[in-house]
Amino acid sequence: AEFRQQKPEVVALCAERLLAMDPVAFSSTCSNLIEVDLRSALNRVGNKTLVVVGLEDKATPAPLARELAQGIAGARLHELPACGHAPHIQMPELLASLLREFWSSTSYQS
């Protein structure tokens, strides 16, 4: 709610882009994401992994992100307060900083 009040032009642009999507394709993609449970395969992820979640995310809540990070050996979890489902929109500078730090980290061992 706070982001919507502070950045109505960004929210309007996002809404415009969502409304421009093919509704059948978007609905199908969402259904596929909901119907497939890959948690049993998390232990097979062999790449370094950074899980980022907004603590106000309703679509992918923090407990689900925590479960994801716990299921991947050596994964890092970063929780963003006052952020919803789109940290790349709500907090792009912070997300970019987290990604740069993660990618350049030499001490992180998978």
mmCIF file of C-alpha atoms in Angstrom, residues 21-98:
data_model
loop_
_atom_site.group_PDB
_atom_site.id
_atom_site.type_symbol
_atom_site.label_atom_id
_atom_site.label_comp_id
_atom_site.label_asym_id
_atom_site.label_seq_id
_atom_site.Cartn_x
_atom_site.Cartn_y
_atom_site.Cartn_z
ATOM 1 C CA MET A 21 -0.586 -9.614 -21.683
ATOM 2 C CA ASP A 22 -2.539 -12.392 -23.312
ATOM 3 C CA PRO A 23 -4.991 -13.342 -20.535
ATOM 4 C CA VAL A 24 -5.143 -17.020 -21.525
ATOM 5 C CA ALA A 25 -1.355 -17.385 -21.589
ATOM 6 C CA PHE A 26 -0.988 -15.514 -18.294
ATOM 7 C CA SER A 27 -3.683 -17.618 -16.641
ATOM 8 C CA SER A 28 -2.130 -20.825 -17.960
ATOM 9 C CA THR A 29 1.300 -19.840 -16.643
ATOM 10 C CA CYS A 30 -0.127 -19.043 -13.211
ATOM 11 C CA SER A 31 -2.028 -22.339 -13.139
ATOM 12 C CA ASN A 32 1.112 -24.278 -14.030
ATOM 13 C CA LEU A 33 3.061 -22.590 -11.250
ATOM 14 C CA ILE A 34 0.352 -23.380 -8.728
ATOM 15 C CA GLU A 35 -0.155 -26.995 -9.789
ATOM 16 C CA VAL A 36 3.474 -28.138 -9.901
ATOM 17 C CA ASP A 37 5.213 -28.884 -6.619
ATOM 18 C CA LEU A 38 8.969 -29.182 -7.100
ATOM 19 C CA ARG A 39 9.964 -29.127 -3.431
ATOM 20 C CA SER A 40 11.128 -32.736 -3.556
ATOM 21 C CA ALA A 41 13.688 -31.765 -6.224
ATOM 22 C CA LEU A 42 15.250 -28.871 -4.310
ATOM 23 C CA ASN A 43 18.082 -31.063 -3.028
ATOM 24 C CA ARG A 44 19.195 -31.534 -6.649
ATOM 25 C CA VAL A 45 19.895 -27.826 -7.192
ATOM 26 C CA GLY A 46 23.655 -27.653 -7.512
ATOM 27 C CA ASN A 47 24.141 -23.969 -8.257
ATOM 28 C CA LYS A 48 24.760 -21.192 -5.791
ATOM 29 C CA THR A 49 21.354 -19.821 -4.948
ATOM 30 C CA LEU A 50 20.093 -16.534 -3.570
ATOM 31 C CA VAL A 51 16.469 -16.496 -2.470
ATOM 32 C CA VAL A 52 15.016 -12.995 -2.103
ATOM 33 C CA VAL A 53 11.552 -12.438 -0.697
ATOM 34 C CA GLY A 54 9.526 -9.396 0.220
ATOM 35 C CA LEU A 55 8.042 -9.801 3.669
ATOM 36 C CA GLU A 56 4.765 -8.339 2.365
ATOM 37 C CA ASP A 57 4.620 -10.767 -0.580
ATOM 38 C CA LYS A 58 1.186 -12.362 -0.717
ATOM 39 C CA ALA A 59 1.828 -14.511 -3.812
ATOM 40 C CA THR A 60 5.019 -16.128 -2.522
ATOM 41 C CA PRO A 61 4.994 -15.565 1.237
ATOM 42 C CA ALA A 62 8.159 -15.520 3.327
ATOM 43 C CA PRO A 63 7.561 -18.968 4.890
ATOM 44 C CA LEU A 64 7.524 -20.476 1.394
ATOM 45 C CA ALA A 65 10.768 -18.672 0.494
ATOM 46 C CA ARG A 66 12.336 -19.906 3.733
ATOM 47 C CA GLU A 67 11.338 -23.469 2.844
ATOM 48 C CA LEU A 68 12.850 -22.998 -0.611
ATOM 49 C CA ALA A 69 16.142 -21.720 0.822
ATOM 50 C CA GLN A 70 16.277 -24.493 3.429
ATOM 51 C CA GLY A 71 15.734 -27.119 0.736
ATOM 52 C CA ILE A 72 18.697 -25.971 -1.383
ATOM 53 C CA ALA A 73 22.083 -26.807 0.108
ATOM 54 C CA GLY A 74 24.038 -23.642 0.867
ATOM 55 C CA ALA A 75 21.325 -21.260 -0.351
ATOM 56 C CA ARG A 76 21.282 -17.730 0.987
ATOM 57 C CA LEU A 77 18.013 -16.117 2.009
ATOM 58 C CA HIS A 78 17.455 -12.373 2.092
ATOM 59 C CA GLU A 79 14.153 -11.008 3.384
ATOM 60 C CA LEU A 80 13.124 -7.491 2.383
ATOM 61 C CA PRO A 81 10.915 -5.619 4.846
ATOM 62 C CA ALA A 82 8.286 -3.294 3.381
ATOM 63 C CA CYS A 83 8.438 -5.118 0.037
ATOM 64 C CA GLY A 84 5.870 -7.210 -1.765
ATOM 65 C CA HIS A 85 6.119 -9.609 -4.703
ATOM 66 C CA ALA A 86 8.196 -7.368 -6.977
ATOM 67 C CA PRO A 87 11.478 -6.271 -5.393
ATOM 68 C CA HIS A 88 12.828 -5.564 -8.884
ATOM 69 C CA ILE A 89 10.166 -2.849 -9.114
ATOM 70 C CA GLN A 90 9.851 -1.739 -5.495
ATOM 71 C CA MET A 91 13.526 -1.831 -4.492
ATOM 72 C CA PRO A 92 15.609 -2.139 -7.685
ATOM 73 C CA GLU A 93 18.739 -0.533 -6.232
ATOM 74 C CA LEU A 94 18.734 -2.781 -3.179
ATOM 75 C CA LEU A 95 18.060 -5.877 -5.264
ATOM 76 C CA ALA A 96 20.872 -4.964 -7.666
ATOM 77 C CA SER A 97 23.205 -4.495 -4.717
ATOM 78 C CA LEU A 98 22.246 -7.879 -3.267
#
